């Protein structure tokens, strides 16, 4: 399979969105070391989402798969195990630190069918009709121009190939988010993001991403509400560390809390999280939308 050369950042066709993209890159670059540090737990927590994407994109052994906004390599690495040595997986991310982390893990686990490249979702380093399936887990909500990115993802799909995207349902349905944000909001003023801002909940409303995928030209577009449990085999204190490090939003807010109040906030946050901790670790009910479609034949 030919993937072609990785475009340079200066070549990315963001137009007016270029400064916005630079901001996204710098935000996610700071986050990359934490996602690498917590990779095993993140993988465990979102395994049901990966499974739902594999099903929605109809991935089988031998499939060639593109994972867009792979972060430190998920779901690309899980899919590489699934497709085996006869399949192929390319994971791309705009942030070099994420891609380096993904490569390290692929090497460590000897997953030779997985390769990774630094690339923007608007300009994928692959020829048209290269892949049987394209997936993206918690990525599309951050793209500056989602329709353009989805068109590009459809371009590299083979005719009839499947695309499957995972985005968060409403924050209020996800204690993974609201348990801590409700505590932190008592300490720091926070404003709701603008309607179409690059944010985890940009496509939380059912139907919104489905409409964008149809606009991009996908056929047979559908949406499924995935209800599952986020499980993490860690103590409540470890879970607090993970959450406060992996979320850029939370990290930024915590820096605004006066030093003398941070201990109190931490105690409150851990107390709030305790409702979801049990013998096997943490377990939180969660809701994600899986939006899928295909490239017209
Ligand atoms: C929430 S993380 C998801 C990472 C991974 N897919 C996962 O589920 O563990 C979002 C990722 O999207 C990447 N990203 C954001 N905008 C992007 C774009 N326009 N093109 C490529 N990657 C992008 C970020 O660098 C970050 O790694």
Coordinates of C-alpha atoms and ligand atoms in Angstrom, one line a residue:
X1 CA 0.0 0.0 0.0
X2 CA 1.3 3.5 -0.9
X3 CA 0.7 6.1 1.7
X4 CA 2.8 8.9 0.1
X5 CA 4.9 11.6 1.7
X6 CA 3.9 13.3 5.0
X7 CA 2.9 16.9 4.2
X8 CA 4.8 19.7 6.1
X9 CA 2.8 21.8 8.6
X10 CA 3.2 24.9 6.4
X11 CA 1.5 23.0 3.5
X12 CA -1.7 22.2 5.4
X13 CA -4.7 23.7 3.7
X14 CA -6.3 25.3 6.7
X15 CA -6.6 28.7 5.2
X16 CA -8.2 31.0 7.9
X17 CA -8.1 28.1 10.3
X18 CA -4.3 27.9 10.4
X19 CA -3.8 29.8 13.6
X20 CA -6.6 27.8 15.2
X21 CA -4.9 24.6 14.1
X22 CA -1.6 25.8 15.6
X23 CA -3.4 26.3 18.9
X24 CA -4.8 22.8 18.8
X25 CA -1.4 21.4 18.1
X26 CA 0.2 23.2 21.0
X27 CA -2.6 22.1 23.4
X28 CA -2.4 18.5 22.4
X29 CA 1.5 18.6 22.4
X30 CA 1.4 19.4 26.1
X31 CA -1.1 16.6 26.6
X32 CA 0.8 13.9 24.7
X33 CA 3.2 12.9 27.6
X34 CA 0.2 12.3 29.9
X35 CA -1.6 10.2 27.3
X36 CA 1.5 8.1 26.9
X37 CA 2.0 7.8 30.7
X38 CA -1.7 6.6 31.1
X39 CA -1.9 4.7 27.9
X40 CA -2.8 1.3 29.4
X41 CA -5.7 2.7 31.4
X42 CA -6.9 4.8 28.6
X43 CA -6.9 1.7 26.4
X44 CA -8.8 -0.3 29.0
X45 CA -11.3 2.5 29.6
X46 CA -12.3 3.0 25.9
X47 CA -12.0 -0.6 24.8
X48 CA -15.8 -0.8 24.3
X49 CA -15.6 2.2 22.0
X50 CA -12.9 0.6 19.9
X51 CA -14.9 -2.5 19.7
X52 CA -18.0 -0.6 18.5
X53 CA -15.8 1.2 15.8
X54 CA -14.5 -2.2 14.6
X55 CA -18.0 -3.4 14.2
X56 CA -19.4 -0.3 12.6
X57 CA -16.5 -0.1 10.2
X58 CA -16.9 -3.8 9.4
X59 CA -13.2 -4.4 10.0
X60 CA -12.1 -8.0 9.5
X61 CA -8.7 -9.7 9.5
X62 CA -6.8 -8.5 6.4
X63 CA -8.5 -5.1 6.3
X64 CA -6.5 -2.0 5.5
X65 CA -7.5 0.6 8.0
X66 CA -6.8 4.3 8.6
X67 CA -7.1 5.8 12.1
X68 CA -7.4 9.6 12.0
X69 CA -6.4 11.5 15.2
X70 CA -4.9 8.4 16.7
X71 CA -3.2 10.2 19.6
X72 CA -0.7 7.8 21.1
X73 CA -2.0 5.0 18.9
X74 CA -5.6 4.0 19.7
X75 CA -7.6 2.5 18.3
X76 CA -4.9 1.9 15.6
X77 CA -2.9 -0.5 17.8
X78 CA -5.9 -2.6 18.9
X79 CA -7.0 -2.8 15.3
X80 CA -3.5 -3.8 14.2
X81 CA -3.8 -6.8 16.6
X82 CA -7.2 -7.5 15.2
X83 CA -6.3 -7.4 11.5
X84 CA -3.2 -9.5 12.0
X85 CA -0.2 -9.7 9.8
X86 CA -2.2 -9.7 6.6
X87 CA -3.9 -6.5 7.4
X88 CA -2.5 -3.0 7.5
X89 CA -3.1 0.0 9.8
X90 CA -2.0 3.6 9.4
X91 CA -2.6 6.0 12.3
X92 CA -2.2 9.7 11.7
X93 CA -2.2 12.6 14.2
X94 CA -1.4 16.3 13.8
X95 CA 0.9 16.2 16.9
X96 CA 4.4 14.8 16.5
X97 CA 4.6 13.9 20.2
X98 CA 1.5 11.7 19.9
X99 CA 2.9 10.0 16.7
X100 CA 6.2 9.3 18.4
X101 CA 4.4 7.8 21.4
X102 CA 2.3 5.6 19.0
X103 CA 5.5 4.4 17.2
X104 CA 7.2 3.5 20.5
X105 CA 4.3 1.4 21.5
X106 CA 4.0 -0.4 18.1
X107 CA 7.6 -1.2 18.4
X108 CA 7.4 -2.4 22.0
X109 CA 4.5 -4.7 21.1
X110 CA 6.0 -5.7 17.8
X111 CA 2.9 -4.7 15.9
X112 CA 4.6 -4.4 12.5
X113 CA 1.4 -4.0 10.5
X114 CA 0.8 -0.6 12.3
X115 CA 2.6 2.5 10.9
X116 CA 2.1 6.1 12.0
X117 CA 2.5 9.6 10.4
X118 CA 2.2 13.2 11.4
X119 CA -0.6 14.5 9.3
X120 CA -3.7 16.8 9.4
X121 CA -7.1 15.3 8.9
X122 CA -7.7 17.7 6.0
X123 CA -4.7 16.4 4.0
X124 CA -4.2 12.7 4.5
X125 CA -0.9 11.1 3.3
X126 CA -2.6 8.5 1.2
X127 CA -3.7 8.0 -2.3
X128 CA -7.4 7.8 -3.2
X129 CA -9.2 4.5 -2.6
X130 CA -6.4 3.1 -0.3
X131 CA -8.4 1.7 2.7
X132 CA -11.2 -0.7 3.4
X133 CA -12.1 1.3 6.5
X134 CA -11.4 4.7 8.2
X135 CA -12.0 5.2 11.9
X136 CA -11.6 8.1 14.4
X137 CA -12.1 7.8 18.2
X138 CA -12.7 11.2 19.9
X139 CA -11.0 13.1 17.1
X140 CA -13.5 14.8 14.7
X141 CA -14.8 17.2 17.4
X142 CA -11.4 18.9 17.4
X143 CA -11.0 19.3 13.6
X144 CA -11.2 23.0 12.4
X145 CA -13.1 22.1 9.3
X146 CA -15.0 18.8 9.9
X147 CA -16.7 18.6 6.5
X148 CA -13.4 19.0 4.7
X149 CA -11.7 16.4 6.9
X150 CA -14.6 13.9 6.4
X151 CA -14.5 14.4 2.6
X152 CA -10.8 13.7 2.8
X153 CA -11.4 10.6 4.8
X154 CA -14.0 9.4 2.2
X155 CA -11.5 10.1 -0.6
X156 CA -9.0 7.6 0.8
X157 CA -11.6 5.0 1.3
X158 CA -12.2 2.3 -1.4
X159 CA -15.7 2.6 -3.0
X160 CA -18.0 0.8 -0.6
X161 CA -15.5 1.1 2.2
X162 CA -16.7 2.1 5.7
X163 CA -16.1 5.1 7.9
X164 CA -16.9 5.0 11.7
X165 CA -16.5 7.9 14.2
X166 CA -16.9 8.0 17.9
X167 CA -17.8 11.2 19.7
X168 CA -19.1 12.0 23.2
X169 CA -22.8 12.2 23.9
X170 CA -23.8 15.0 26.3
X171 CA -21.6 15.8 29.2
X172 CA -24.6 15.3 31.6
X173 CA -24.8 11.7 30.5
X174 CA -21.1 11.1 31.3
X175 CA -20.0 11.2 35.0
X176 CA -16.4 10.7 33.6
X177 CA -16.7 14.4 32.7
X178 CA -19.3 16.0 35.0
X179 CA -18.1 14.5 38.3
X180 CA -15.0 16.6 38.2
X181 CA -16.2 19.6 36.2
X182 CA -18.9 20.2 38.8
X183 CA -16.3 20.2 41.6
X184 CA -13.8 22.4 39.7
X185 CA -16.5 24.9 38.7
X186 CA -17.0 25.7 42.3
X187 CA -13.4 26.9 42.4
X188 CA -12.9 28.5 39.0
X189 CA -15.2 30.5 36.7
X190 CA -15.7 28.7 33.4
X191 CA -17.5 29.7 30.3
X192 CA -19.3 27.4 28.0
X193 CA -17.5 27.0 24.7
X194 CA -19.0 28.7 21.6
X195 CA -21.5 26.4 19.7
X196 CA -19.0 25.2 17.1
X197 CA -15.8 25.5 19.1
X198 CA -13.2 22.7 19.0
X199 CA -14.5 20.9 22.2
X200 CA -15.1 17.4 23.4
X201 CA -18.9 17.9 23.2
X202 CA -19.2 19.7 19.9
X203 CA -21.0 16.7 18.3
X204 CA -22.8 15.6 21.5
X205 CA -26.2 16.4 20.0
X206 CA -27.6 13.3 18.2
X207 CA -27.9 13.9 14.5
X208 CA -25.3 16.7 14.3
X209 CA -22.3 14.6 13.2
X210 CA -24.6 12.4 11.1
X211 CA -25.7 15.5 9.1
X212 CA -22.0 16.6 8.6
X213 CA -21.0 13.1 7.4
X214 CA -23.9 13.1 4.9
X215 CA -22.9 16.6 3.8
X216 CA -19.3 15.3 3.2
X217 CA -20.8 12.8 0.7
X218 CA -21.1 9.5 2.7
X219 CA -23.8 7.0 1.9
X220 CA -25.9 4.9 4.3
X221 CA -25.1 7.2 7.2
X222 CA -26.3 6.0 10.6
X223 CA -25.9 6.7 14.3
X224 CA -25.9 4.5 17.3
X225 CA -25.9 5.5 21.0
X226 CA -23.3 3.3 22.7
X227 CA -24.0 2.9 26.4
X228 CA -21.2 1.2 28.3
X229 CA -19.1 1.3 31.5
X230 CA -15.8 3.0 31.6
X231 CA -13.7 0.6 33.7
X232 CA -10.3 1.4 35.1
X233 CA -8.4 -1.0 37.4
X234 CA -7.0 1.8 39.5
X235 CA -7.8 3.3 42.9
X236 CA -9.9 6.5 43.2
X237 CA -6.8 8.5 44.0
X238 CA -5.0 7.2 40.9
X239 CA -8.1 7.9 38.8
X240 CA -8.1 11.5 40.0
X241 CA -4.4 11.8 38.9
X242 CA -5.2 10.3 35.5
X243 CA -8.2 12.6 34.9
X244 CA -6.5 15.7 36.1
X245 CA -3.5 15.0 33.8
X246 CA -5.1 13.7 30.6
X247 CA -7.6 16.6 30.2
X248 CA -6.0 19.8 28.9
X249 CA -9.1 21.7 29.9
X250 CA -9.0 20.4 33.5
X251 CA -5.2 21.0 33.8
X252 CA -5.7 24.6 32.7
X253 CA -8.5 25.2 35.1
X254 CA -6.5 23.6 38.0
X255 CA -3.7 26.1 37.4
X256 CA -6.2 28.9 38.1
X257 CA -7.1 27.6 41.6
X258 CA -5.2 29.4 44.3
X259 CA -2.5 27.1 45.7
X260 CA -3.9 27.1 49.2
X261 CA -7.3 25.8 47.9
X262 CA -5.9 22.9 45.8
X263 CA -5.8 20.4 48.6
X264 CA -9.4 21.1 49.5
X265 CA -10.4 20.7 45.8
X266 CA -8.5 17.4 45.5
X267 CA -10.3 16.0 48.6
X268 CA -13.7 17.0 47.2
X269 CA -12.9 15.6 43.8
X270 CA -11.8 12.3 45.2
X271 CA -14.9 12.1 47.4
X272 CA -17.1 12.7 44.4
X273 CA -15.4 10.0 42.4
X274 CA -15.7 7.5 45.2
X275 CA -19.3 6.9 44.2
X276 CA -17.9 5.0 41.1
X277 CA -15.2 3.0 42.9
X278 CA -15.5 -0.6 43.9
X279 CA -13.5 -3.7 44.5
X280 CA -12.3 -4.0 40.9
X281 CA -11.4 -0.3 40.5
X282 CA -13.4 2.4 38.9
X283 CA -16.6 1.9 36.9
X284 CA -18.6 4.8 35.4
X285 CA -21.6 4.6 33.1
X286 CA -20.8 6.3 29.8
X287 CA -22.5 7.3 26.5
X288 CA -20.9 7.8 23.2
X289 CA -22.3 8.2 19.7
X290 CA -21.0 6.0 16.9
X291 CA -21.7 7.6 13.6
X292 CA -20.9 5.6 10.5
X293 CA -21.4 5.5 6.7
X294 CA -19.7 4.4 3.5
X295 CA -18.1 5.8 0.5
X296 CA -20.6 5.6 -2.4
X297 CA -19.7 2.8 -4.8
Ligands
LIG1 C1 -9.0 13.1 22.4 S1 -7.5 12.7 21.5 C2 -8.0 11.1 20.9 C3 -6.8 10.2 20.7 C4 -7.1 8.8 20.4 N1 -7.8 8.7 19.1 C5 -7.9 8.1 21.5 O1 -9.1 7.9 21.4 O2 -7.2 7.7 22.5 C6 -7.7 13.8 20.1 C7 -6.5 13.7 19.1 O3 -6.9 14.5 18.0 C8 -5.7 15.0 17.4 N2 -6.1 16.1 16.4 C9 -6.9 17.2 16.7 N3 -7.1 17.8 15.6 C10 -6.5 17.1 14.6 C11 -6.5 17.3 13.1 N4 -7.1 18.3 12.5 N5 -5.8 16.4 12.4 C12 -5.2 15.3 13.0 N6 -5.2 15.1 14.4 C13 -5.9 16.0 15.1 C14 -5.0 15.5 18.6 O4 -3.6 15.8 18.4 C15 -5.2 14.4 19.6 O5 -4.2 13.4 19.6

